[in-house]
Amino acid sequence: MIRDIRSADRRSTVLWGLLIVATAFTWAVGEGGAGGPVIAALLLGVALLKGAAVILDFMALARAPLLWKLLTLGWLALVCALIGLAYWKGMP
Amino acid sequence: MDATTTVALAPAPPPERHDARLAGDLAIWIFILAELLAFGVFFAAYAFARANDPALFAAEQLALNRSAGAINTVLLLTASYFVVRAVHAAEAGRGHRGARWLLAALGCAAGFVAIKLAEYAAAFEAGISLSSSTFHMFYLSLTFFHFMHVLLGMVILGALWVNARRGRYDADNMNGIESGAAYWHMVDLVWLVLFPLVYVIR
């Protein structure tokens, strides 16, 4: 069991590092002041990946019954889709 | 026939199967889904309100302290990572080390609170209020709604820390720490959507 915990620790540490890098990317895009549909889609994509990493690894839902994976990942996908739809609706 | 031969004939034990398991108890997960639903509705309301006046939202969004938002994202993610390490430590029978990880997570959460309060103070000083514009109304109510969840999350992390110091968590007693951890990760998860939505997408 200890070996299993150690590899789980390593995986979470790598994910944490990637999540920090992704956050820095989002911040840098914001600081650059860039906007528009492509940038919005990119930022939503990054948020989707970050959320999925937290759901599957940090919340340990990778090992949960399928229903709970669908409910949480489904929530994330639906919210990002609604935000994207609203963004598209607001375009001139 | 000696013992080794008999053993050879015995069928090999089935490989250890990790059955699907929800980390934490059902009640907390029902609560988490309800919170995700509430935040989801809030995010959609913001997004469709923005669609009615993208220019106003873009102009007022520029005035937000994006660096504070980014640092707070790093603090929440790092607190979540520390909570994961605490759960793993408890699972490995090292509950006391888990307590140290939980204390570190609490420190990150306290950092989030401090930065958020400073951000609010600067916003109020600049004349931002719930009635100063539609964007400001969403910015203040959405982030304050999340802020309340961070405070509750800190109470939960504090309770986990006390129990972990008393050695209450190990491989056979994971339900409490997994339930508290799941709640904290939900607070982090919704911020991962809130930060780009409110502070960056334009």
XYZ file of C-alpha atoms in Angstrom:
294
model
C 0.000 0.000 0.000
C 2.936 2.339 0.807
C 4.296 1.996 -2.809
C 0.832 2.909 -4.093
C 0.693 6.027 -1.873
C 4.127 7.113 -3.002
C 3.189 7.011 -6.678
C -0.086 8.770 -5.861
C 1.924 11.492 -4.099
C 4.209 11.864 -7.130
C 1.264 12.078 -9.547
C -0.469 14.747 -7.429
C 2.769 16.738 -7.170
C 3.240 16.774 -10.950
C -0.414 17.767 -11.451
C -0.065 20.551 -8.902
C 2.921 21.922 -10.834
C 1.006 21.819 -14.126
C -1.975 23.546 -12.498
C 0.269 26.386 -11.301
C 1.766 26.775 -14.805
C -1.737 26.829 -16.315
C -2.751 29.518 -13.809
C 0.271 31.629 -14.761
C -0.711 31.257 -18.424
C -4.273 32.441 -17.742
C -2.951 35.385 -15.718
C -0.489 36.333 -18.490
C -3.260 36.278 -21.108
C -5.301 38.542 -18.845
C -2.436 40.939 -18.268
C -1.918 41.126 -22.023
C -5.464 42.438 -22.307
C -6.217 40.192 -25.273
C -9.843 39.257 -25.891
C -12.069 37.727 -28.540
C -13.627 34.322 -29.180
C -10.395 32.387 -29.772
C -8.850 33.641 -26.511
C -12.106 32.954 -24.650
C -12.220 29.400 -26.019
C -8.576 28.875 -25.066
C -9.129 30.098 -21.492
C -12.239 27.948 -21.110
C -10.279 24.971 -22.400
C -7.563 25.580 -19.816
C -10.208 25.893 -17.070
C -11.782 22.635 -18.259
C -8.463 20.771 -18.066
C -7.622 22.238 -14.670
C -11.056 21.351 -13.337
C -10.833 17.816 -14.694
C -7.443 17.331 -13.001
C -8.855 18.467 -9.648
C -11.957 16.278 -10.082
C -10.178 13.097 -11.149
C -7.012 13.269 -9.028
C -7.433 15.621 -6.068
C -11.069 14.575 -5.462
C -10.072 10.950 -6.256
C -13.041 10.561 -8.583
C -10.867 8.629 -11.019
C -11.492 5.710 -8.614
C -15.175 6.517 -8.020
C -18.250 4.906 -9.586
C -18.998 6.135 -13.114
C -22.093 8.053 -11.979
C -20.002 10.441 -9.845
C -17.481 11.001 -12.617
C -20.327 11.864 -15.000
C -22.021 14.201 -12.497
C -18.884 16.220 -11.702
C -17.200 16.240 -15.100
C -20.623 16.812 -16.628
C -21.113 19.862 -14.407
C -17.751 21.263 -15.489
C -18.427 20.683 -19.188
C -21.955 22.116 -18.995
C -20.826 25.273 -17.162
C -17.997 25.881 -19.640
C -20.388 25.257 -22.560
C -22.922 27.730 -21.162
C -20.205 30.348 -20.686
C -19.081 29.743 -24.265
C -22.649 29.986 -25.572
C -23.217 33.246 -23.684
C -19.936 34.629 -25.020
C -20.965 33.742 -28.583
C -24.394 35.317 -27.977
C -22.717 38.557 -26.839
C -20.560 38.878 -29.926
C -21.415 41.765 -32.278
C 2.573 -35.243 -1.399
C 4.402 -32.528 0.635
C 3.157 -28.986 1.340
C 4.827 -27.282 -1.597
C 3.164 -29.519 -4.159
C -0.217 -28.953 -2.617
C 0.396 -25.235 -2.697
C 1.360 -25.468 -6.347
C -1.979 -27.022 -7.104
C -3.908 -24.354 -5.206
C -5.496 -21.816 -7.636
C -3.591 -18.498 -7.758
C -5.435 -15.859 -5.678
C -7.366 -13.412 -7.976
C -5.425 -10.166 -8.597
C -6.295 -7.519 -5.961
C -9.166 -5.508 -7.588
C -9.564 -1.897 -6.473
C -13.416 -1.640 -6.507
C -14.859 1.731 -7.527
C -15.197 3.783 -4.352
C -16.384 7.337 -3.643
C -13.903 9.084 -1.354
C -15.930 10.578 1.513
C -19.494 9.955 2.603
C -22.598 10.295 0.480
C -24.030 13.217 2.476
C -21.054 15.489 1.739
C -21.174 14.590 -1.933
C -24.887 15.432 -2.157
C -24.005 18.783 -0.510
C -21.135 19.273 -2.978
C -23.413 18.653 -5.967
C -25.922 21.177 -4.580
C -23.135 23.757 -4.208
C -21.852 23.063 -7.725
C -25.393 23.580 -9.030
C -25.691 26.922 -7.209
C -22.341 28.119 -8.530
C -23.199 26.852 -12.023
C -26.377 28.933 -12.095
C -24.435 31.941 -10.812
C -21.753 31.532 -13.500
C -24.394 31.230 -16.253
C -26.201 34.323 -14.942
C -22.942 36.296 -15.087
C -22.108 35.018 -18.573
C -25.520 35.870 -20.058
C -25.631 39.239 -18.278
C -22.255 39.986 -19.825
C -23.660 39.055 -23.255
C -26.064 41.998 -22.954
C -23.257 44.530 -22.418
C -19.825 43.081 -23.277
C -18.207 46.511 -23.609
C -19.161 47.615 -20.076
C -18.016 44.301 -18.600
C -14.709 44.478 -20.511
C -14.028 48.046 -19.423
C -14.762 47.418 -15.747
C -13.026 44.060 -15.720
C -9.775 45.831 -16.686
C -9.880 47.674 -13.354
C -9.877 44.419 -11.357
C -6.710 43.294 -9.569
C -5.966 40.273 -11.778
C -2.706 39.501 -9.980
C -4.588 39.150 -6.708
C -6.950 36.733 -8.448
C -4.047 34.731 -9.883
C -2.179 34.544 -6.573
C -5.398 33.423 -4.901
C -5.767 30.703 -7.530
C -2.247 29.497 -6.735
C -3.035 29.561 -2.997
C -6.249 27.534 -3.403
C -4.561 25.010 -5.712
C -1.639 24.663 -3.310
C -3.983 24.246 -0.342
C -5.795 21.523 -2.309
C -2.489 19.812 -3.066
C -1.538 19.922 0.622
C -4.927 18.396 1.504
C -4.295 15.586 -0.990
C -0.937 14.894 0.683
C -2.667 14.873 4.085
C -5.194 12.273 2.858
C -2.395 10.140 1.416
C -0.414 10.402 4.669
C -3.430 9.265 6.687
C -3.992 6.384 4.256
C -0.377 5.326 4.797
C -0.876 5.362 8.570
C 1.086 8.597 9.102
C -1.740 10.709 10.530
C 0.560 13.103 12.381
C 2.394 14.006 9.176
C -1.055 14.530 7.667
C -1.719 17.108 10.388
C 1.287 19.131 9.202
C 0.009 19.090 5.614
C -3.409 20.256 6.849
C -1.823 23.102 8.789
C 0.022 24.175 5.643
C -3.269 24.083 3.738
C -4.848 26.286 6.405
C -1.972 28.739 5.980
C -2.641 28.981 2.246
C -6.345 29.480 2.924
C -5.549 32.269 5.369
C -3.425 33.858 2.651
C -6.399 33.712 0.289
C -8.602 35.439 2.888
C -6.051 38.186 3.503
C -5.609 38.927 -0.205
C -9.350 38.848 -0.812
C -10.026 41.304 2.055
C -7.332 43.650 0.738
C -8.879 43.396 -2.743
C -12.323 44.263 -1.365
C -10.933 47.188 0.656
C -9.304 48.648 -2.460
C -12.499 48.087 -4.470
C -14.705 49.852 -1.930
C -12.181 52.678 -1.706
C -12.428 53.068 -5.492
C -16.185 53.453 -5.138
C -17.112 49.970 -6.299
C -20.306 48.689 -4.679
C -23.181 46.303 -5.389
C -25.055 49.161 -7.037
C -22.252 50.875 -8.948
C -22.782 48.692 -12.051
C -24.080 45.312 -13.204
C -20.514 44.036 -13.509
C -19.623 45.182 -10.005
C -22.787 43.600 -8.629
C -21.785 40.241 -10.128
C -18.107 40.644 -9.203
C -18.854 41.390 -5.538
C -21.719 38.906 -5.050
C -20.038 36.022 -6.893
C -16.663 36.412 -5.174
C -18.291 37.014 -1.778
C -20.451 33.888 -2.196
C -17.234 31.959 -2.880
C -15.455 33.730 -0.012
C -18.087 32.380 2.436
C -17.329 28.880 1.190
C -13.613 29.417 1.772
C -14.318 30.443 5.381
C -16.473 27.339 5.935
C -13.750 25.289 4.278
C -11.221 26.663 6.768
C -13.437 25.587 9.672
C -13.548 22.087 8.168
C -9.773 22.004 7.595
C -9.316 23.124 11.213
C -11.462 20.236 12.458
C -9.530 17.789 10.264
C -6.246 19.184 11.649
C -7.364 18.679 15.278
C -8.456 15.089 14.549
C -5.328 14.292 12.567
C -3.122 15.513 15.440
C -5.018 13.078 17.686
C -4.213 10.297 15.250
C -7.873 9.726 14.369
C -7.221 8.990 10.704
C -5.615 5.881 9.221
C -6.296 3.362 6.427
C -9.321 2.047 8.343
C -10.658 5.488 9.319
C -10.597 7.627 6.190
C -14.217 8.776 5.912
C -13.870 11.990 7.903
C -10.736 13.283 6.239
C -11.900 12.258 2.765
C -15.234 14.022 3.271
C -13.598 17.231 4.486
C -11.043 17.065 1.684
C -13.776 16.656 -0.948
C -15.497 19.823 0.279
C -12.276 21.809 0.146
C -11.509 20.596 -3.367
C -14.988 21.744 -4.444
C -14.183 25.273 -3.174
C -10.995 25.154 -5.288
C -12.793 23.678 -8.313
C -15.398 26.459 -8.563
C -12.672 29.116 -8.290
C -10.901 27.531 -11.284
C -13.969 28.569 -13.346
C -14.642 31.848 -11.507
C -11.143 33.297 -11.998
C -10.980 33.147 -15.829
C -14.679 34.007 -16.153
C -14.700 37.149 -14.015
C -11.083 38.312 -14.152
C -9.819 37.399 -17.643
C -12.301 36.402 -20.365
C -13.267 39.525 -22.318
